[in-house]
Coordinates of C-alpha atoms and ligand atoms in Angstrom, one line a residue:
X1 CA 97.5 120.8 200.3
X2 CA 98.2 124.3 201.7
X3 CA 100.3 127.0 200.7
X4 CA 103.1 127.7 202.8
X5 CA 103.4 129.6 205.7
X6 CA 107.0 130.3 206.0
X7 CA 108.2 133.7 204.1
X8 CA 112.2 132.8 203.6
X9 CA 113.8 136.0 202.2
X10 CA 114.6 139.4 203.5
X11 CA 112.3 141.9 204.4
X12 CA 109.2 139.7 204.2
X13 CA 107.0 139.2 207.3
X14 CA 107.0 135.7 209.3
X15 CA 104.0 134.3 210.3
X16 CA 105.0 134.5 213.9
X17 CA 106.9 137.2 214.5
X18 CA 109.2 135.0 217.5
X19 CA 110.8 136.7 220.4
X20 CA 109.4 140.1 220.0
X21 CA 106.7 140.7 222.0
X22 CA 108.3 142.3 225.1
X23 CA 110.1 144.8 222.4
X24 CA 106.5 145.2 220.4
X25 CA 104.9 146.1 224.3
X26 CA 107.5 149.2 224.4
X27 CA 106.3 150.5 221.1
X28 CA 102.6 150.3 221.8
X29 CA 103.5 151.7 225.3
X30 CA 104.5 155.1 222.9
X31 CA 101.4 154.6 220.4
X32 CA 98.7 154.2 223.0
X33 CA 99.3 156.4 226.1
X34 CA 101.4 159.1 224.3
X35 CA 103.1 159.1 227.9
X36 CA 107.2 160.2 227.5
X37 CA 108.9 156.8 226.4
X38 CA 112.7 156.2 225.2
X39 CA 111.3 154.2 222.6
X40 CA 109.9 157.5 221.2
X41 CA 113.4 158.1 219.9
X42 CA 114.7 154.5 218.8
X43 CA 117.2 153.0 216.5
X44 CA 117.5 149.0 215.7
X45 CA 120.4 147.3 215.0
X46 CA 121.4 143.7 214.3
X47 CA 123.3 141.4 211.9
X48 CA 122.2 140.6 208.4
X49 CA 119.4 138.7 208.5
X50 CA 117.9 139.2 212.0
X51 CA 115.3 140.7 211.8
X52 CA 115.1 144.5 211.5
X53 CA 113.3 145.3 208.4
X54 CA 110.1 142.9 209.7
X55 CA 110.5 144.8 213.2
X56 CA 110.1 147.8 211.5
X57 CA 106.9 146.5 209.6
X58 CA 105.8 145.2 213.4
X59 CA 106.2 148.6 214.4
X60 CA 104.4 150.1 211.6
X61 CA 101.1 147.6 212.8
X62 CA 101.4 148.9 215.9
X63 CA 100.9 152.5 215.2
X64 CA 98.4 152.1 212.6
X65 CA 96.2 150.0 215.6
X66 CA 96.3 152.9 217.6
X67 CA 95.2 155.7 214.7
X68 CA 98.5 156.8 214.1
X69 CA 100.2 158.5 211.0
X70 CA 103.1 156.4 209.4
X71 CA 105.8 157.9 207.2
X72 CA 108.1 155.1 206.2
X73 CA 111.1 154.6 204.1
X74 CA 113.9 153.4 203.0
X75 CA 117.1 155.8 203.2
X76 CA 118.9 155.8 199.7
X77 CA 120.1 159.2 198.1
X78 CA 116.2 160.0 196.3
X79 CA 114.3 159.9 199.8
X80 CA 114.0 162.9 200.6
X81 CA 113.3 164.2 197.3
X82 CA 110.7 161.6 196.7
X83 CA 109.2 161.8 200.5
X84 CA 108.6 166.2 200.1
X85 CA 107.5 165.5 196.1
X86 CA 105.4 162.7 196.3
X87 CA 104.5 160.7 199.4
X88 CA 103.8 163.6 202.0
X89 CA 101.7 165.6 199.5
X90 CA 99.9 162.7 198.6
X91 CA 98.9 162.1 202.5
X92 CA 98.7 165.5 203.2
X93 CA 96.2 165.8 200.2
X94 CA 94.5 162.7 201.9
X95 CA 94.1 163.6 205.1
X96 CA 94.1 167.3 204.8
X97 CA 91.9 168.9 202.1
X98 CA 91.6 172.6 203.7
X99 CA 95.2 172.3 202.5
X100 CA 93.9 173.9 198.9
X101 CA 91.2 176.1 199.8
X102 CA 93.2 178.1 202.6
X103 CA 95.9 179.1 200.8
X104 CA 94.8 179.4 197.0
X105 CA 91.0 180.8 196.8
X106 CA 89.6 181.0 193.6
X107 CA 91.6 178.0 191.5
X108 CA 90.0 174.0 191.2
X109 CA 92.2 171.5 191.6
X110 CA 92.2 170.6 187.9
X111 CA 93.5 174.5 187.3
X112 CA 96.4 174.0 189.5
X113 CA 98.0 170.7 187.7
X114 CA 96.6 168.0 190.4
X115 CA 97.5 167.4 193.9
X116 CA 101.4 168.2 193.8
X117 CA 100.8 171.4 193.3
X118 CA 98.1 172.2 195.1
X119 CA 99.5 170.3 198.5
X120 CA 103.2 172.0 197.7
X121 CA 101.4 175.6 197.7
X122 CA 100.4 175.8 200.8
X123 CA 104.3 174.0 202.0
X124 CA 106.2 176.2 200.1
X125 CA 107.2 178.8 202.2
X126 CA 109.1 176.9 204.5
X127 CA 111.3 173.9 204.5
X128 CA 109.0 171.9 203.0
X129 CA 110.0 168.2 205.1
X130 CA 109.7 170.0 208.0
X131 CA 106.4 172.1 207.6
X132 CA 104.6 168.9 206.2
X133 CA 105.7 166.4 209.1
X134 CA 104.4 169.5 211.5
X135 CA 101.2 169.5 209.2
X136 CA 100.9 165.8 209.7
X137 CA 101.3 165.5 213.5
X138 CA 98.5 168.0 213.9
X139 CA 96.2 166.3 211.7
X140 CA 97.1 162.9 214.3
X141 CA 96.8 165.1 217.2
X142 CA 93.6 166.4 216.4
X143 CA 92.3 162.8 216.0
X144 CA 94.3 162.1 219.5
X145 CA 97.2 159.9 217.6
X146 CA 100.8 161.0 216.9
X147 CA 103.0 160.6 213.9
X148 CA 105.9 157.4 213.5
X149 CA 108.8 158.0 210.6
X150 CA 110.4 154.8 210.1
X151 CA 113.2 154.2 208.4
X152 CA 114.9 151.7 207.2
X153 CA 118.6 150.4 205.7
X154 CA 120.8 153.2 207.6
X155 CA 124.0 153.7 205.8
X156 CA 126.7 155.8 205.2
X157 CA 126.2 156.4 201.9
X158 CA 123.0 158.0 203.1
X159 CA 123.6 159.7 206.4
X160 CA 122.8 162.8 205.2
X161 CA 119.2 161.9 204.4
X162 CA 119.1 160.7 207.8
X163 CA 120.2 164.0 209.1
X164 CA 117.7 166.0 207.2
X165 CA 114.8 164.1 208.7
X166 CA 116.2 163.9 212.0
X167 CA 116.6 167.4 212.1
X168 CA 113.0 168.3 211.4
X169 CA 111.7 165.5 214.0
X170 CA 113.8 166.6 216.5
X171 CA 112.4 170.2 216.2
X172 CA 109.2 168.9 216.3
X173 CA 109.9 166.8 219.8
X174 CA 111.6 170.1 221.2
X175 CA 107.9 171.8 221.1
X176 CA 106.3 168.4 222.8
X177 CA 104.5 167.4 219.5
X178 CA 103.8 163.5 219.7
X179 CA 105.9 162.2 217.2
X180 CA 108.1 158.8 217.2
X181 CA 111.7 157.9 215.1
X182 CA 112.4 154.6 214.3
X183 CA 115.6 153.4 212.2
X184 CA 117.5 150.5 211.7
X185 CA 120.4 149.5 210.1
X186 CA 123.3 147.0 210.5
X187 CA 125.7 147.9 213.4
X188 CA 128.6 149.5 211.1
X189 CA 126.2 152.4 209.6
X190 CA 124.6 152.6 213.1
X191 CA 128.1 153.2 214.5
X192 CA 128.4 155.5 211.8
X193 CA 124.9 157.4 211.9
X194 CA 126.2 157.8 215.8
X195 CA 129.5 159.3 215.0
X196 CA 128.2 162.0 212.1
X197 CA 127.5 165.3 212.7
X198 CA 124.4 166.6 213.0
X199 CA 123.4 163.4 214.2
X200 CA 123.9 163.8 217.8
X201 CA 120.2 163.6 218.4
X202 CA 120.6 159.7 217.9
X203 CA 123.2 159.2 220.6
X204 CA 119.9 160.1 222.6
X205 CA 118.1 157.2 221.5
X206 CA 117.0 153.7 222.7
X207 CA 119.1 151.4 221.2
X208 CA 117.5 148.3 220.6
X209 CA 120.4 145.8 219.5
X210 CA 118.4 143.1 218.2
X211 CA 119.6 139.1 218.9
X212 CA 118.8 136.2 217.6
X213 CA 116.1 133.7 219.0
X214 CA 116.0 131.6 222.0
X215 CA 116.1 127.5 221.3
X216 CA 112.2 128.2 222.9
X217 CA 111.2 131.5 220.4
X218 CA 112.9 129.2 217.3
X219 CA 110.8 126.2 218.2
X220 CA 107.8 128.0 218.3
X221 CA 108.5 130.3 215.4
X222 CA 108.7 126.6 213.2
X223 CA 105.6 124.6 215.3
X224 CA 103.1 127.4 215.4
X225 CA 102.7 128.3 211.7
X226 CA 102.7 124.6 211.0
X227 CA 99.6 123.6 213.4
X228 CA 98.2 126.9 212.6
X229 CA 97.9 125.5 208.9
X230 CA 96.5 122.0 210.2
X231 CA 99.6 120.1 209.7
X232 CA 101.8 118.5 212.5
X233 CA 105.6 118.0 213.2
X234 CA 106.7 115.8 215.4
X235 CA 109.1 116.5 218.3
X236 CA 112.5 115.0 216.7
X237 CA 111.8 116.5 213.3
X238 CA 110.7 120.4 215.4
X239 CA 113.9 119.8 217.2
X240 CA 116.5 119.2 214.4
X241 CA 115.0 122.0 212.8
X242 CA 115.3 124.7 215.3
X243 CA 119.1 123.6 216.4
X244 CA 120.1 123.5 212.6
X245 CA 119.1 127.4 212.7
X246 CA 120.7 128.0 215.4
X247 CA 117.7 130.7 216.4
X248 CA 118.9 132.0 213.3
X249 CA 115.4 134.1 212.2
X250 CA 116.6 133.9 208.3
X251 CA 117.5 129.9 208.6
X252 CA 114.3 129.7 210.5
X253 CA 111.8 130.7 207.4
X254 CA 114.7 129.0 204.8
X255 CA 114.3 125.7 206.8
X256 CA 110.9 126.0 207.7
X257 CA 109.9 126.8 203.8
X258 CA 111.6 123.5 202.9
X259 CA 110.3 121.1 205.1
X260 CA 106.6 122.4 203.9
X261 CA 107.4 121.8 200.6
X262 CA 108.9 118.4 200.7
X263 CA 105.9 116.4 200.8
X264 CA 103.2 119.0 200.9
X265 CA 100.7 116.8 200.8
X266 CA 100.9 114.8 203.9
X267 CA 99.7 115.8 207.3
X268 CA 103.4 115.6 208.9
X269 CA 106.3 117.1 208.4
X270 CA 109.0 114.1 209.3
X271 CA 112.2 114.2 210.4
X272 CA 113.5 113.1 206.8
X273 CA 111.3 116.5 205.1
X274 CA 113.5 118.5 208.1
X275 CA 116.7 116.8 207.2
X276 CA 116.3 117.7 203.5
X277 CA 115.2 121.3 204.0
X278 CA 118.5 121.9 206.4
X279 CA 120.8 120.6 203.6
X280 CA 119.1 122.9 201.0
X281 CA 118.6 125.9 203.1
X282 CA 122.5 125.0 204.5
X283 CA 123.5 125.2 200.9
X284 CA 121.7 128.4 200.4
X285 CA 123.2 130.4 202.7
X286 CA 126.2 131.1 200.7
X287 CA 124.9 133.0 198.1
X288 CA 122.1 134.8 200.0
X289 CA 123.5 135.9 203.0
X290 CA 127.9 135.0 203.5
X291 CA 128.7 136.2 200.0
X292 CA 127.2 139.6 200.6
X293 CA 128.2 139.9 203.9
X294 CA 131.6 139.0 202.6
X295 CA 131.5 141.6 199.9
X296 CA 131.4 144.2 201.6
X297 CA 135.1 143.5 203.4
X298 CA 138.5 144.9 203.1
X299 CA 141.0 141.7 201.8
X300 CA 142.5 142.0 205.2
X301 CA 139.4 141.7 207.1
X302 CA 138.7 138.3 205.2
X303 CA 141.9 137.0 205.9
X304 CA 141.1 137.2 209.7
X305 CA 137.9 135.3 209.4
X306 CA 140.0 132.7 207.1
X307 CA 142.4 132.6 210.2
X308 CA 139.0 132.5 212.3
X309 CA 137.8 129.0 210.4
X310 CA 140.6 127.0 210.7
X311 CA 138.8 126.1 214.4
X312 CA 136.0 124.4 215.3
X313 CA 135.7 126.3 218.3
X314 CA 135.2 130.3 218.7
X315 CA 139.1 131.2 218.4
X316 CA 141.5 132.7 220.2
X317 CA 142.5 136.5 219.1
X318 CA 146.0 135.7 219.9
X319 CA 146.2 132.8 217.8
X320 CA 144.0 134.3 215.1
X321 CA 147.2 137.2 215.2
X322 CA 149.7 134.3 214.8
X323 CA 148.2 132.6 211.8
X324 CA 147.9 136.1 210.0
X325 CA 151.6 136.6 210.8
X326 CA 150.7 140.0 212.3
X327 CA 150.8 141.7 216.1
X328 CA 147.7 141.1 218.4
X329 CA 147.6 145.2 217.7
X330 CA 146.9 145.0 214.4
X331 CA 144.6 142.1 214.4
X332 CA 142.4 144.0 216.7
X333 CA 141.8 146.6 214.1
X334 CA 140.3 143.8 212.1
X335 CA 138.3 142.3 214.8
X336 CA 136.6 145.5 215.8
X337 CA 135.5 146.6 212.1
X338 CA 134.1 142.7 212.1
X339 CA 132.4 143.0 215.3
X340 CA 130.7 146.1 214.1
X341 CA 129.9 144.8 210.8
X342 CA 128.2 142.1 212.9
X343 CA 129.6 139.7 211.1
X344 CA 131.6 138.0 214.4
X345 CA 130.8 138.2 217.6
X346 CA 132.9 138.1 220.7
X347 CA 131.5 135.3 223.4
X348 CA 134.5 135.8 226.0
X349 CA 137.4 138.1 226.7
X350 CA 140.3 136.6 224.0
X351 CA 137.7 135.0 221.6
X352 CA 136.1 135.4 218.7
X353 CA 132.9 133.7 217.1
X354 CA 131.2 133.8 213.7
X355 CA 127.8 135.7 214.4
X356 CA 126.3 134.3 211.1
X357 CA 125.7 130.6 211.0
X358 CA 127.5 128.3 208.5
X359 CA 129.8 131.1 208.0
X360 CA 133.1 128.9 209.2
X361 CA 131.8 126.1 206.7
X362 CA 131.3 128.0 204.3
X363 CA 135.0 129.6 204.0
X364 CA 136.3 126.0 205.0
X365 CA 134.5 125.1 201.5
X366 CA 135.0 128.1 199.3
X367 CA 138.2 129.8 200.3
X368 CA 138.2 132.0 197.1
X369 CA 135.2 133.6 198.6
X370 CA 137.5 135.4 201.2
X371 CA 140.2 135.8 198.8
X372 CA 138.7 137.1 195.7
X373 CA 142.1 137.1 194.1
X374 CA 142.3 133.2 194.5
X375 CA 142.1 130.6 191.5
X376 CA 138.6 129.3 191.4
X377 CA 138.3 125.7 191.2
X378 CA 137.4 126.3 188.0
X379 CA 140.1 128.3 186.9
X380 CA 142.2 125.8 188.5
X381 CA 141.0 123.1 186.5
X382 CA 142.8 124.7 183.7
X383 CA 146.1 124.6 184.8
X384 CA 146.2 120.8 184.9
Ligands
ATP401 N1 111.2 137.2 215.0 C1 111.2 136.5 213.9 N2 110.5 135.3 213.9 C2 110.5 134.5 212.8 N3 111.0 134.9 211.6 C3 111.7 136.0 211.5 C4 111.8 136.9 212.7 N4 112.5 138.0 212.3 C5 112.8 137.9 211.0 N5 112.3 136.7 210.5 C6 112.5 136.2 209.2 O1 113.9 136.3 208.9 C7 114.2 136.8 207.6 C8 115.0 138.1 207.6 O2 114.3 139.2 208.2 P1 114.6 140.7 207.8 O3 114.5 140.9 206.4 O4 113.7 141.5 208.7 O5 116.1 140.9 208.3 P2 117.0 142.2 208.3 O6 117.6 142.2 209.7 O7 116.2 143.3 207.9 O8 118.1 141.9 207.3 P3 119.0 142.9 206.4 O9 120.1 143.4 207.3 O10 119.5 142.2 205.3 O11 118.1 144.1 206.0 C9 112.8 137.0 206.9 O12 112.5 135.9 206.2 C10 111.8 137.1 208.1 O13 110.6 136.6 207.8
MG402 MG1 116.3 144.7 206.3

């Protein structure tokens, strides 16, 4: 009957962007007065899943409504490369045609090989990121605007990346240009981006540790896109659905997908449709989101969250310590990496929680995923 409005996936905008808005109203503070704002220097952190990347894009909308330039990217090893080669001359050349005449008098376009070269002329002479961001800003300025670099997926792999950019958009905030930094990553390469050198600059910055939603922001983030699109949900069914994501924003678009789809073409989405689309998006949790969070553990560190699931309950560190026949000192090694990984979180002094829902079922169900050495039931099969 209609498509669906729920985007399950990472990276992929919601319909209603839940829980946001007072975050959003700092950003647009920077965007429209240009007046001195912490968020002008701001990095985003938060667990798998929550909700950076479509922050980010949130962001993004924001400066664009108020005329301003956007850089964006995503920090892997080619970024830079790719943002001095291709993207900024491209947006130079777009918003910035003196760029040619100025510098090379006398040669077309065509004569010079097309806009790289003609745009990487008149940069040349000096670092080129940082000449072209200037170049950038000026052209915003002029229109009464500011520039925002937004970056996304912070790691260690690429913290020097991260350092070259910040580097040239500190320099530019040192001479009062109006120019924003946005980055967000999960809390480990945060931590890490905080501790490198030559990244001091960020220790400056807002940090904006994202959460999860409110049993209010979940229930609307499910209700609204649904009567937006002319169909209903009653108050059981709206219910069940935001407890079983636990104001989880992933769970939120998983579950919310599947109850559309179940009988698309009525004008309700029942409590049955909700029930159905928990146990599928339940199911599909371990593979999209626990598997790859687990992945990227030490063997140890997944032996403490196997420790962790034997409760029902957040657990106690000290028991945690007994059941991996270690001291509470060396368990705590394990239990700070994890709480920087957001991947547990610590809801009192002495215990700890799993920060990513269906986690404890999950390694209740599939063991071997924590212990990759561990027969498979498959494998096991054979032994019979
Ligand atoms: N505030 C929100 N309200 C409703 N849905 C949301 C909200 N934030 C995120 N989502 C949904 O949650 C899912 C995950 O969001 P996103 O990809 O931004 O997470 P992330 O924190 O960037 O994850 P990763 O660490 O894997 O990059 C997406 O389907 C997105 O639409
Ligand atoms: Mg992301």
């Amino acid at each position: 009957m209609h498509d669906n409005p729920f985007r399950p996936g990472f990276g992929i905008s919601p319909p209603m962007l839940a829980g946001r808005d007072a975050l959003l109203d700092e950003w647009r503070e920077v965007f429209g007065l240009g007046a001195w704002s912490p968020y002008r220097a701001a990095l985003v952190t938060g667990m798998r899943g929550v909700g950076k990347t479509v922050l980010l894009n949130a962001v993004e909308d924001a400066a664009l409504a108020h005329d301003w330039t956007v850089v964006h990217g995503t920090l892997h090893a080619g970024l830079i490369d790719a943002l001095e080669h291709d993207r900024l001359p491209a947006m130079l050349q777009e918003q910035d045609p003196d760029a040619v005449s100025r510098e090379v008098t006398g040669l077309t376009v065509s004569q010079l090989g097309g806009v790289r070269t003609d745009v990487q002329q008149r940069y040349d002479r000096e670092p080129r990121l940082e000449s072209m961001l200037a170049r950038l800003v000026e052209l915003a300025e002029a229109r009464g605007a500011g520039l925002l670099v937004s970056l996304d997926e912070v790691s260690k792999a690429s913290l020097e990346q991260l350092r070259r950019i910040a580097i040239a958009v500190q320099h530019l905030m040192r001479e009062d240009r109006r120019i924003a930094i946005v980055a967000a990553g999960v809390p480990a390469s945060i931590a890490a981006a905080l501790d490198a050198d030559g990244l001091t600059f960020f220790r400056r910055a807002q940090q904006v540790r994202l959460d999860t939603l409110t049993l209010p922001e979940t229930r609307a983030a499910v209700a609204e896109p649904v009567r937006s699109r002319g169909r209903t949900i009653g108050e059981a069914a709206l219910e069940r659905a935001a407890r079983a994501s636990e104001g989880y924003p992933y769970l939120v678009q998983s579950i919310g997908a599947r109850a559309w789809e179940y009988t698309p073409s009525t004008s309700e989405i029942t409590t049955d449709a909700v029930q159905h689309a928990v146990e599928v998006a339940y199911a599909a949790m371990g593979e999209s989101v626990i598997v790859p969070a687990l992945r990227g553990l030490s063997s140890r560190d997944r032996d403490y969250l196997l420790a962790m699931a034997q409760d029902d309950e957040p657990a106690s560190t000290a028991v945690v310590a007994e059941r991996m026949e270690t001291t509470a000192g060396n368990a705590a090694r394990q239990r700070a990496r994890l709480l920087d990984g957001g991947i547990i979180v610590a809801p009192a002094r002495g215990l700890v929680g799993f920060a990513i829902p269906r986690m404890r079922e999950h390694l209740r169900e599939h063991p071997h995923d924590a212990q990759l050495g561990m027969p498979t039931k498959a494998r096991e099969s054979f032994r019979a």
